Each structure stands twice: as C-alpha cells, then as structure tokens.
XYZ file of C-alpha atoms in Angstrom:
97
model
C 125.223 38.847 117.504
C 124.956 42.474 116.848
C 121.703 44.335 116.151
C 121.713 46.850 113.272
C 120.166 50.190 113.497
C 117.838 51.528 110.817
C 120.540 54.038 109.722
C 123.052 51.173 109.064
C 120.456 49.292 107.099
C 119.617 52.364 105.027
C 123.308 52.980 104.319
C 123.890 49.369 103.340
C 120.827 49.370 101.195
C 122.011 52.512 99.510
C 125.472 50.859 98.831
C 123.775 47.768 97.520
C 121.725 49.794 94.879
C 119.004 51.186 97.007
C 116.003 49.377 95.690
C 113.674 51.032 98.160
C 114.960 54.475 97.146
C 114.533 53.627 93.482
C 110.894 52.547 94.090
C 110.241 55.939 95.728
C 111.834 57.750 92.815
C 109.707 55.822 90.334
C 106.604 56.496 92.372
C 107.269 60.181 92.189
C 107.885 59.953 88.433
C 104.617 58.170 88.007
C 102.708 60.650 90.146
C 104.317 63.585 88.221
C 103.421 62.080 84.877
C 99.870 61.440 86.073
C 99.524 65.016 87.165
C 100.857 66.374 83.841
C 98.479 64.180 81.881
C 95.577 65.314 83.992
C 96.587 68.958 83.486
C 96.787 68.590 79.793
C 93.404 66.742 79.561
C 91.732 69.498 81.540
C 93.292 72.134 79.252
C 92.075 70.292 76.136
C 88.613 69.929 77.690
C 88.525 73.618 78.411
C 89.540 74.707 74.934
C 87.098 72.269 73.370
C 84.157 73.130 75.561
C 84.549 76.918 76.066
C 85.668 78.131 72.664
C 82.130 79.265 71.774
C 81.682 81.308 74.866
C 81.169 81.003 78.641
C 79.447 78.015 80.197
C 77.113 78.962 83.039
C 77.088 76.498 85.901
C 74.809 78.637 88.157
C 73.287 82.045 87.341
C 76.135 83.693 89.149
C 79.013 81.245 88.185
C 80.432 80.936 84.656
C 83.506 79.242 83.171
C 85.293 81.375 80.527
C 88.193 80.568 78.387
C 91.234 82.752 78.931
C 94.790 82.148 77.628
C 97.975 83.264 79.466
C 100.965 83.679 77.091
C 103.396 84.434 79.839
C 104.328 82.972 83.202
C 102.246 83.448 86.384
C 100.057 86.540 86.076
C 101.350 87.162 82.505
C 104.915 87.916 83.700
C 107.267 87.951 80.654
C 104.294 87.958 78.246
C 105.422 87.467 74.660
C 108.811 85.899 75.660
C 107.828 82.336 75.491
C 111.069 81.346 73.907
C 112.992 82.709 76.902
C 110.643 80.971 79.298
C 111.218 77.744 77.405
C 115.046 78.071 77.583
C 114.916 78.938 81.278
C 112.581 76.001 81.947
C 114.854 73.632 80.082
C 117.977 74.832 81.934
C 116.281 74.542 85.350
C 114.802 71.181 84.531
C 118.184 69.878 83.415
C 119.881 71.318 86.486
C 117.374 69.794 88.969
C 117.234 66.553 87.005
C 121.018 66.284 87.360
C 120.895 66.687 91.109
C-alpha cells in the first residue's frame, strides 16, 4: 500500500475538478464583492451626510466632502473615459488569467 503525498493529492484533486480550489476562488469573489459593497455604502453615506458642509468630530477634526475625478491623486483628471477603458481591459485580462 503506497502513501500519497500532499502534492499528489493536490494534483489529483485539480484533475478531478478541484473542488477545494473552487471554494477558495468563490470565497475570494465573495470577499471582493463585500468590500466593493462596503466601499459604495461609505461613499453614499459621505455624499448624503457631508453635502451641506463639514462635520466636526472634535474641535480639531472635521470630515469634509471632496471628489476626485481622476485616478489616485487626480492623475488623468478629466479623462474618466480613458480610465474606464483601461480598467475594463485590465479587468478582462486578469479575469482571463
């Protein structure tokens, strides 16, 4: 009777459909979806709550609404169409991998 190594088990599981790998992928998809939803909810909350002006949490700490129309630090500001196309292309490429 031969004992199988973990590597052999992983390779056989991969050949048989890789249920464990699929579970990990779906867990990452669920985590990503949850983070995107949390991000959008905080943005909606900020727009709704800070439109009338800053909210002071402490005398020296205030929340202010500021919108960025570009990428990080307003890079490519005003070129949102180009940013969208580049994002879709990169998303499709990495999704295909």
